[in-house]
């Protein structure tokens, strides 16, 4: 832990000189993390030396230290331990230094070293590929900070529920690995929260098969919700679409976003669609359109209108889906419009 009291402290001249020698932009550090420059002990040359040893050139070293100046407060021993740890999942030092350049803060968080190591080994045991684990280390580093027992608990809860919902032993490993690679943040939940969310769905008459379907469709994001938020979102959809419980269930299975998005988000998106002249009945027929932000909807409507396609009278299939889906729909409408109408039996007017 480092002090952040800057009033009575002076910058460490030795640190400043060493950083200048490495062409580091000191003004940038003063602006963002001045407290680093006030510490009595820093290992500027040593940390720069380790980075260079790994293959970083001078520009890369300067960039790393500007973006993550607290790196210089770690001892060389700590950084070498971290280097050895990340090498467990990196192909070589070239890949490692590239990752450090892109995600310096993830690499220089060393206070959870033992937990990081235990979690990496557990993920390898579980069957996760090293390239997925490196992605976790850089984009979801906090999942490694928990004790490995917590990680194991969450995985066991998921496995137990997968089997109790009718999933097969043969497919369980693939299912777990896919879920984790899609959304590693599920590991930040507690086993109790996971259990409560699944029970909520079962209480709302979703069959075991349907619950499994929702888990896969939502890529595990369902575990970042609570029964209370899901209840509110479902109630909102029920009132908007004026449907029965069974119809609501069918809508949710068709568009899990109705369960996932909060009421304010759904309200805003619904209003955006209604403002464009789209009816509630149209939205009910194609609820997946609510997965799109208002800006995306407006952009797509504008593009379709330019082709003379009236969204108010047609269905919304051509509007919804991923960017790729939309481009395919748009292309079909465009080629239909451009294709000349040819009547094979009409007489040909040929000049003599």
GROMACS .gro file of C-alpha atoms in nm:
model
  352
    1UNK     CA    1   0.000   0.000   0.000
    2UNK     CA    2   0.139   0.338  -0.094
    3UNK     CA    3   0.064   0.673   0.062
    4UNK     CA    4  -0.140   0.917  -0.145
    5UNK     CA    5  -0.089   1.214   0.088
    6UNK     CA    6   0.087   1.459  -0.142
    7UNK     CA    7   0.077   1.781   0.059
    8UNK     CA    8   0.385   1.746   0.277
    9UNK     CA    9   0.589   1.530   0.043
   10UNK     CA   10   0.843   1.613  -0.224
   11UNK     CA   11   0.910   1.434  -0.547
   12UNK     CA   12   1.192   1.181  -0.539
   13UNK     CA   13   1.469   1.344  -0.748
   14UNK     CA   14   1.642   1.012  -0.816
   15UNK     CA   15   1.317   0.868  -0.954
   16UNK     CA   16   1.262   1.172  -1.174
   17UNK     CA   17   1.618   1.157  -1.314
   18UNK     CA   18   1.592   0.784  -1.388
   19UNK     CA   19   1.259   0.833  -1.567
   20UNK     CA   20   1.400   1.125  -1.770
   21UNK     CA   21   1.687   0.899  -1.872
   22UNK     CA   22   1.431   0.657  -2.017
   23UNK     CA   23   1.250   0.937  -2.211
   24UNK     CA   24   0.938   0.895  -1.996
   25UNK     CA   25   0.687   1.183  -2.008
   26UNK     CA   26   0.702   1.299  -1.643
   27UNK     CA   27   0.422   1.554  -1.695
   28UNK     CA   28   0.187   1.271  -1.785
   29UNK     CA   29   0.270   1.087  -1.461
   30UNK     CA   30   0.233   1.409  -1.255
   31UNK     CA   31  -0.109   1.463  -1.407
   32UNK     CA   32  -0.237   1.109  -1.359
   33UNK     CA   33  -0.048   0.945  -1.069
   34UNK     CA   34   0.177   1.198  -0.904
   35UNK     CA   35   0.185   0.998  -0.580
   36UNK     CA   36   0.420   0.747  -0.748
   37UNK     CA   37   0.687   1.018  -0.780
   38UNK     CA   38   0.667   1.094  -0.405
   39UNK     CA   39   0.769   0.748  -0.284
   40UNK     CA   40   1.106   0.713  -0.112
   41UNK     CA   41   1.194   0.388  -0.284
   42UNK     CA   42   1.151   0.312  -0.656
   43UNK     CA   43   1.312   0.058  -0.889
   44UNK     CA   44   1.308   0.248  -1.218
   45UNK     CA   45   1.628   0.113  -1.376
   46UNK     CA   46   1.570  -0.240  -1.250
   47UNK     CA   47   1.212  -0.265  -1.386
   48UNK     CA   48   1.318  -0.105  -1.717
   49UNK     CA   49   1.602  -0.362  -1.733
   50UNK     CA   50   1.362  -0.655  -1.686
   51UNK     CA   51   1.131  -0.519  -1.958
   52UNK     CA   52   1.423  -0.476  -2.198
   53UNK     CA   53   1.543  -0.828  -2.116
   54UNK     CA   54   1.199  -0.952  -2.225
   55UNK     CA   55   1.237  -0.774  -2.558
   56UNK     CA   56   1.082  -0.428  -2.505
   57UNK     CA   57   1.255  -0.147  -2.693
   58UNK     CA   58   1.307   0.200  -2.538
   59UNK     CA   59   0.982   0.343  -2.675
   60UNK     CA   60   0.783   0.046  -2.537
   61UNK     CA   61   0.948   0.079  -2.191
   62UNK     CA   62   0.864   0.453  -2.182
   63UNK     CA   63   0.504   0.387  -2.288
   64UNK     CA   64   0.457   0.112  -2.024
   65UNK     CA   65   0.594   0.330  -1.742
   66UNK     CA   66   0.385   0.632  -1.848
   67UNK     CA   67   0.065   0.430  -1.846
   68UNK     CA   68   0.142   0.229  -1.534
   69UNK     CA   69   0.401   0.426  -1.333
   70UNK     CA   70   0.334   0.221  -1.018
   71UNK     CA   71   0.531  -0.056  -1.190
   72UNK     CA   72   0.849   0.111  -1.057
   73UNK     CA   73   0.737   0.061  -0.697
   74UNK     CA   74   0.753  -0.318  -0.725
   75UNK     CA   75   1.074  -0.501  -0.639
   76UNK     CA   76   1.257  -0.682  -0.921
   77UNK     CA   77   1.185  -1.009  -0.736
   78UNK     CA   78   0.808  -0.942  -0.749
   79UNK     CA   79   0.822  -0.862  -1.121
   80UNK     CA   80   1.033  -1.169  -1.199
   81UNK     CA   81   0.781  -1.386  -1.012
   82UNK     CA   82   0.499  -1.229  -1.214
   83UNK     CA   83   0.698  -1.285  -1.533
   84UNK     CA   84   0.741  -1.656  -1.449
   85UNK     CA   85   0.370  -1.680  -1.369
   86UNK     CA   86   0.251  -1.529  -1.699
   87UNK     CA   87   0.499  -1.749  -1.885
   88UNK     CA   88   0.288  -2.046  -1.775
   89UNK     CA   89   0.030  -1.937  -2.032
   90UNK     CA   90   0.229  -1.733  -2.285
   91UNK     CA   91   0.387  -1.901  -2.586
   92UNK     CA   92   0.710  -1.702  -2.549
   93UNK     CA   93   0.853  -1.375  -2.414
   94UNK     CA   94   0.765  -1.196  -2.735
   95UNK     CA   95   0.396  -1.261  -2.672
   96UNK     CA   96   0.439  -1.172  -2.304
   97UNK     CA   97   0.596  -0.832  -2.368
   98UNK     CA   98   0.327  -0.756  -2.626
   99UNK     CA   99   0.060  -0.825  -2.362
  100UNK     CA  100   0.241  -0.609  -2.105
  101UNK     CA  101   0.254  -0.322  -2.357
  102UNK     CA  102  -0.121  -0.349  -2.413
  103UNK     CA  103  -0.229  -0.420  -2.054
  104UNK     CA  104   0.044  -0.299  -1.815
  105UNK     CA  105  -0.187  -0.259  -1.515
  106UNK     CA  106  -0.301  -0.620  -1.532
  107UNK     CA  107   0.060  -0.742  -1.531
  108UNK     CA  108   0.184  -0.511  -1.255
  109UNK     CA  109  -0.088  -0.605  -1.006
  110UNK     CA  110   0.128  -0.835  -0.796
  111UNK     CA  111  -0.034  -0.835  -0.452
  112UNK     CA  112  -0.252  -1.137  -0.543
  113UNK     CA  113   0.036  -1.341  -0.680
  114UNK     CA  114  -0.045  -1.666  -0.498
  115UNK     CA  115  -0.415  -1.648  -0.587
  116UNK     CA  116  -0.327  -1.570  -0.949
  117UNK     CA  117  -0.100  -1.873  -0.968
  118UNK     CA  118  -0.352  -2.110  -0.808
  119UNK     CA  119  -0.631  -1.988  -1.039
  120UNK     CA  120  -0.414  -2.024  -1.353
  121UNK     CA  121  -0.328  -2.384  -1.259
  122UNK     CA  122  -0.695  -2.457  -1.182
  123UNK     CA  123  -0.805  -2.319  -1.522
  124UNK     CA  124  -0.545  -2.534  -1.695
  125UNK     CA  125  -0.670  -2.841  -1.505
  126UNK     CA  126  -1.024  -2.753  -1.607
  127UNK     CA  127  -0.919  -2.766  -1.972
  128UNK     CA  128  -0.918  -2.398  -2.065
  129UNK     CA  129  -0.668  -2.325  -2.342
  130UNK     CA  130  -0.375  -2.097  -2.259
  131UNK     CA  131  -0.483  -1.833  -2.512
  132UNK     CA  132  -0.819  -1.805  -2.329
  133UNK     CA  133  -0.642  -1.777  -1.992
  134UNK     CA  134  -0.418  -1.497  -2.126
  135UNK     CA  135  -0.731  -1.320  -2.247
  136UNK     CA  136  -0.872  -1.349  -1.894
  137UNK     CA  137  -0.548  -1.217  -1.741
  138UNK     CA  138  -0.564  -0.904  -1.954
  139UNK     CA  139  -0.936  -0.832  -1.987
  140UNK     CA  140  -1.074  -0.976  -1.661
  141UNK     CA  141  -0.775  -0.970  -1.422
  142UNK     CA  142  -0.990  -0.943  -1.108
  143UNK     CA  143  -1.118  -1.300  -1.147
  144UNK     CA  144  -0.766  -1.413  -1.047
  145UNK     CA  145  -0.763  -1.212  -0.723
  146UNK     CA  146  -1.009  -1.441  -0.542
  147UNK     CA  147  -0.885  -1.753  -0.361
  148UNK     CA  148  -0.901  -2.056  -0.590
  149UNK     CA  149  -1.152  -2.220  -0.351
  150UNK     CA  150  -1.409  -1.955  -0.447
  151UNK     CA  151  -1.346  -2.013  -0.818
  152UNK     CA  152  -1.379  -2.389  -0.766
  153UNK     CA  153  -1.706  -2.339  -0.572
  154UNK     CA  154  -1.863  -2.137  -0.853
  155UNK     CA  155  -1.758  -2.395  -1.115
  156UNK     CA  156  -1.895  -2.682  -0.903
  157UNK     CA  157  -2.226  -2.494  -0.858
  158UNK     CA  158  -2.252  -2.447  -1.235
  159UNK     CA  159  -2.169  -2.813  -1.301
  160UNK     CA  160  -2.421  -2.935  -1.043
  161UNK     CA  161  -2.696  -2.715  -1.186
  162UNK     CA  162  -2.615  -2.809  -1.544
  163UNK     CA  163  -2.666  -3.178  -1.459
  164UNK     CA  164  -2.979  -3.115  -1.250
  165UNK     CA  165  -3.132  -2.917  -1.540
  166UNK     CA  166  -3.093  -3.219  -1.765
  167UNK     CA  167  -2.753  -3.149  -1.919
  168UNK     CA  168  -2.546  -3.457  -1.994
  169UNK     CA  169  -2.215  -3.556  -1.834
  170UNK     CA  170  -2.064  -3.588  -2.180
  171UNK     CA  171  -2.143  -3.226  -2.273
  172UNK     CA  172  -2.082  -3.065  -1.934
  173UNK     CA  173  -1.713  -2.982  -1.982
  174UNK     CA  174  -1.771  -2.822  -2.323
  175UNK     CA  175  -2.066  -2.623  -2.181
  176UNK     CA  176  -1.865  -2.493  -1.882
  177UNK     CA  177  -1.563  -2.398  -2.094
  178UNK     CA  178  -1.781  -2.217  -2.349
  179UNK     CA  179  -1.967  -2.030  -2.074
  180UNK     CA  180  -1.641  -1.921  -1.912
  181UNK     CA  181  -1.478  -1.811  -2.236
  182UNK     CA  182  -1.789  -1.606  -2.324
  183UNK     CA  183  -1.819  -1.445  -1.982
  184UNK     CA  184  -1.540  -1.501  -1.727
  185UNK     CA  185  -1.704  -1.249  -1.492
  186UNK     CA  186  -1.950  -1.516  -1.376
  187UNK     CA  187  -1.664  -1.624  -1.147
  188UNK     CA  188  -1.710  -1.303  -0.948
  189UNK     CA  189  -2.056  -1.420  -0.838
  190UNK     CA  190  -2.125  -1.625  -0.531
  191UNK     CA  191  -2.261  -1.978  -0.550
  192UNK     CA  192  -2.571  -1.857  -0.359
  193UNK     CA  193  -2.646  -1.582  -0.619
  194UNK     CA  194  -2.620  -1.835  -0.902
  195UNK     CA  195  -2.857  -2.071  -0.722
  196UNK     CA  196  -3.111  -1.795  -0.650
  197UNK     CA  197  -3.123  -1.682  -1.014
  198UNK     CA  198  -3.183  -2.033  -1.143
  199UNK     CA  199  -3.452  -2.094  -0.882
  200UNK     CA  200  -3.623  -1.768  -0.984
  201UNK     CA  201  -3.654  -1.891  -1.342
  202UNK     CA  202  -3.790  -2.228  -1.229
  203UNK     CA  203  -4.047  -2.056  -1.004
  204UNK     CA  204  -4.159  -1.860  -1.311
  205UNK     CA  205  -4.246  -2.186  -1.487
  206UNK     CA  206  -3.948  -2.210  -1.718
  207UNK     CA  207  -3.880  -2.581  -1.771
  208UNK     CA  208  -3.533  -2.720  -1.698
  209UNK     CA  209  -3.464  -2.737  -2.071
  210UNK     CA  210  -3.572  -2.372  -2.114
  211UNK     CA  211  -3.352  -2.257  -1.823
  212UNK     CA  212  -3.052  -2.427  -1.988
  213UNK     CA  213  -3.147  -2.261  -2.316
  214UNK     CA  214  -3.154  -1.918  -2.145
  215UNK     CA  215  -2.817  -1.978  -1.980
  216UNK     CA  216  -2.659  -2.053  -2.315
  217UNK     CA  217  -2.834  -1.768  -2.497
  218UNK     CA  218  -2.741  -1.514  -2.230
  219UNK     CA  219  -2.381  -1.639  -2.221
  220UNK     CA  220  -2.388  -1.653  -1.843
  221UNK     CA  221  -2.482  -1.285  -1.806
  222UNK     CA  222  -2.791  -1.405  -1.625
  223UNK     CA  223  -2.571  -1.454  -1.318
  224UNK     CA  224  -2.499  -1.082  -1.305
  225UNK     CA  225  -2.869  -1.014  -1.246
  226UNK     CA  226  -3.082  -1.055  -0.936
  227UNK     CA  227  -3.430  -1.209  -0.900
  228UNK     CA  228  -3.562  -0.858  -0.817
  229UNK     CA  229  -3.431  -0.696  -1.138
  230UNK     CA  230  -3.550  -0.989  -1.352
  231UNK     CA  231  -3.894  -0.966  -1.190
  232UNK     CA  232  -3.919  -0.593  -1.269
  233UNK     CA  233  -3.810  -0.639  -1.631
  234UNK     CA  234  -4.059  -0.923  -1.685
  235UNK     CA  235  -4.342  -0.724  -1.529
  236UNK     CA  236  -4.259  -0.426  -1.752
  237UNK     CA  237  -4.270  -0.644  -2.066
  238UNK     CA  238  -4.596  -0.807  -1.953
  239UNK     CA  239  -4.762  -0.465  -1.914
  240UNK     CA  240  -4.624  -0.326  -2.242
  241UNK     CA  241  -4.719  -0.628  -2.454
  242UNK     CA  242  -5.039  -0.702  -2.259
  243UNK     CA  243  -4.971  -1.073  -2.261
  244UNK     CA  244  -5.035  -1.378  -2.043
  245UNK     CA  245  -4.763  -1.546  -1.834
  246UNK     CA  246  -4.722  -1.816  -2.099
  247UNK     CA  247  -4.692  -1.559  -2.380
  248UNK     CA  248  -4.441  -1.362  -2.175
  249UNK     CA  249  -4.234  -1.675  -2.124
  250UNK     CA  250  -4.231  -1.736  -2.500
  251UNK     CA  251  -4.123  -1.375  -2.561
  252UNK     CA  252  -3.837  -1.408  -2.312
  253UNK     CA  253  -3.717  -1.732  -2.475
  254UNK     CA  254  -3.730  -1.558  -2.813
  255UNK     CA  255  -3.553  -1.250  -2.676
  256UNK     CA  256  -3.364  -1.306  -2.346
  257UNK     CA  257  -3.278  -0.933  -2.350
  258UNK     CA  258  -3.626  -0.879  -2.198
  259UNK     CA  259  -3.491  -1.050  -1.888
  260UNK     CA  260  -3.139  -0.909  -1.902
  261UNK     CA  261  -3.196  -0.536  -1.956
  262UNK     CA  262  -3.319  -0.316  -1.674
  263UNK     CA  263  -3.656  -0.137  -1.697
  264UNK     CA  264  -3.501   0.209  -1.775
  265UNK     CA  265  -3.304   0.058  -2.068
  266UNK     CA  266  -3.609  -0.125  -2.205
  267UNK     CA  267  -3.822   0.189  -2.163
  268UNK     CA  268  -3.573   0.404  -2.352
  269UNK     CA  269  -3.544   0.155  -2.639
  270UNK     CA  270  -3.919   0.108  -2.663
  271UNK     CA  271  -3.974   0.486  -2.674
  272UNK     CA  272  -3.711   0.518  -2.948
  273UNK     CA  273  -3.892   0.258  -3.160
  274UNK     CA  274  -4.236   0.413  -3.104
  275UNK     CA  275  -4.100   0.757  -3.203
  276UNK     CA  276  -3.998   0.606  -3.539
  277UNK     CA  277  -4.362   0.508  -3.597
  278UNK     CA  278  -4.316   0.141  -3.512
  279UNK     CA  279  -4.611  -0.018  -3.329
  280UNK     CA  280  -4.609  -0.223  -3.008
  281UNK     CA  281  -4.760  -0.512  -3.210
  282UNK     CA  282  -4.462  -0.507  -3.448
  283UNK     CA  283  -4.219  -0.509  -3.153
  284UNK     CA  284  -4.407  -0.798  -2.995
  285UNK     CA  285  -4.370  -0.996  -3.319
  286UNK     CA  286  -3.994  -0.926  -3.333
  287UNK     CA  287  -3.888  -0.851  -2.971
  288UNK     CA  288  -3.517  -0.899  -3.059
  289UNK     CA  289  -3.524  -0.543  -3.194
  290UNK     CA  290  -3.503  -0.436  -2.825
  291UNK     CA  291  -3.148  -0.574  -2.815
  292UNK     CA  292  -3.040  -0.274  -3.024
  293UNK     CA  293  -2.960   0.072  -2.893
  294UNK     CA  294  -3.178   0.362  -3.010
  295UNK     CA  295  -2.885   0.501  -3.214
  296UNK     CA  296  -2.840   0.173  -3.405
  297UNK     CA  297  -3.216   0.152  -3.472
  298UNK     CA  298  -3.223   0.510  -3.608
  299UNK     CA  299  -2.920   0.444  -3.830
  300UNK     CA  300  -3.070   0.125  -3.974
  301UNK     CA  301  -3.413   0.281  -4.035
  302UNK     CA  302  -3.245   0.569  -4.218
  303UNK     CA  303  -3.052   0.328  -4.443
  304UNK     CA  304  -3.363   0.121  -4.521
  305UNK     CA  305  -3.575   0.433  -4.585
  306UNK     CA  306  -3.321   0.550  -4.842
  307UNK     CA  307  -3.402   0.231  -5.035
  308UNK     CA  308  -3.771   0.313  -5.014
  309UNK     CA  309  -3.837   0.041  -4.755
  310UNK     CA  310  -4.115   0.144  -4.517
  311UNK     CA  311  -4.040  -0.006  -4.177
  312UNK     CA  312  -4.383   0.094  -4.039
  313UNK     CA  313  -4.571  -0.136  -4.272
  314UNK     CA  314  -4.334  -0.433  -4.282
  315UNK     CA  315  -4.201  -0.665  -4.015
  316UNK     CA  316  -3.892  -0.575  -3.814
  317UNK     CA  317  -3.682  -0.878  -3.910
  318UNK     CA  318  -3.476  -0.671  -4.154
  319UNK     CA  319  -3.403  -0.423  -3.874
  320UNK     CA  320  -3.291  -0.659  -3.597
  321UNK     CA  321  -2.992  -0.890  -3.557
  322UNK     CA  322  -2.618  -0.833  -3.553
  323UNK     CA  323  -2.436  -0.587  -3.780
  324UNK     CA  324  -2.365  -0.877  -4.017
  325UNK     CA  325  -2.732  -0.990  -4.015
  326UNK     CA  326  -2.842  -0.636  -4.098
  327UNK     CA  327  -2.594  -0.604  -4.383
  328UNK     CA  328  -2.727  -0.928  -4.537
  329UNK     CA  329  -3.091  -0.807  -4.509
  330UNK     CA  330  -2.997  -0.465  -4.645
  331UNK     CA  331  -2.810  -0.623  -4.938
  332UNK     CA  332  -3.112  -0.837  -5.031
  333UNK     CA  333  -3.349  -0.537  -5.027
  334UNK     CA  334  -3.099  -0.332  -5.228
  335UNK     CA  335  -3.049  -0.596  -5.500
  336UNK     CA  336  -3.427  -0.647  -5.523
  337UNK     CA  337  -3.469  -0.275  -5.582
  338UNK     CA  338  -3.191  -0.256  -5.841
  339UNK     CA  339  -3.296  -0.565  -6.037
  340UNK     CA  340  -3.488  -0.461  -6.354
  341UNK     CA  341  -3.829  -0.614  -6.395
  342UNK     CA  342  -3.809  -0.851  -6.693
  343UNK     CA  343  -4.113  -1.002  -6.853
  344UNK     CA  344  -4.004  -1.310  -7.056
  345UNK     CA  345  -4.315  -1.307  -7.276
  346UNK     CA  346  -4.318  -0.937  -7.361
  347UNK     CA  347  -4.236  -0.860  -7.728
  348UNK     CA  348  -3.886  -0.726  -7.790
  349UNK     CA  349  -3.863  -0.391  -7.969
  350UNK     CA  350  -3.575  -0.445  -8.209
  351UNK     CA  351  -3.491  -0.170  -8.452
  352UNK     CA  352  -3.482  -0.274  -8.821
   0.00000   0.00000   0.00000
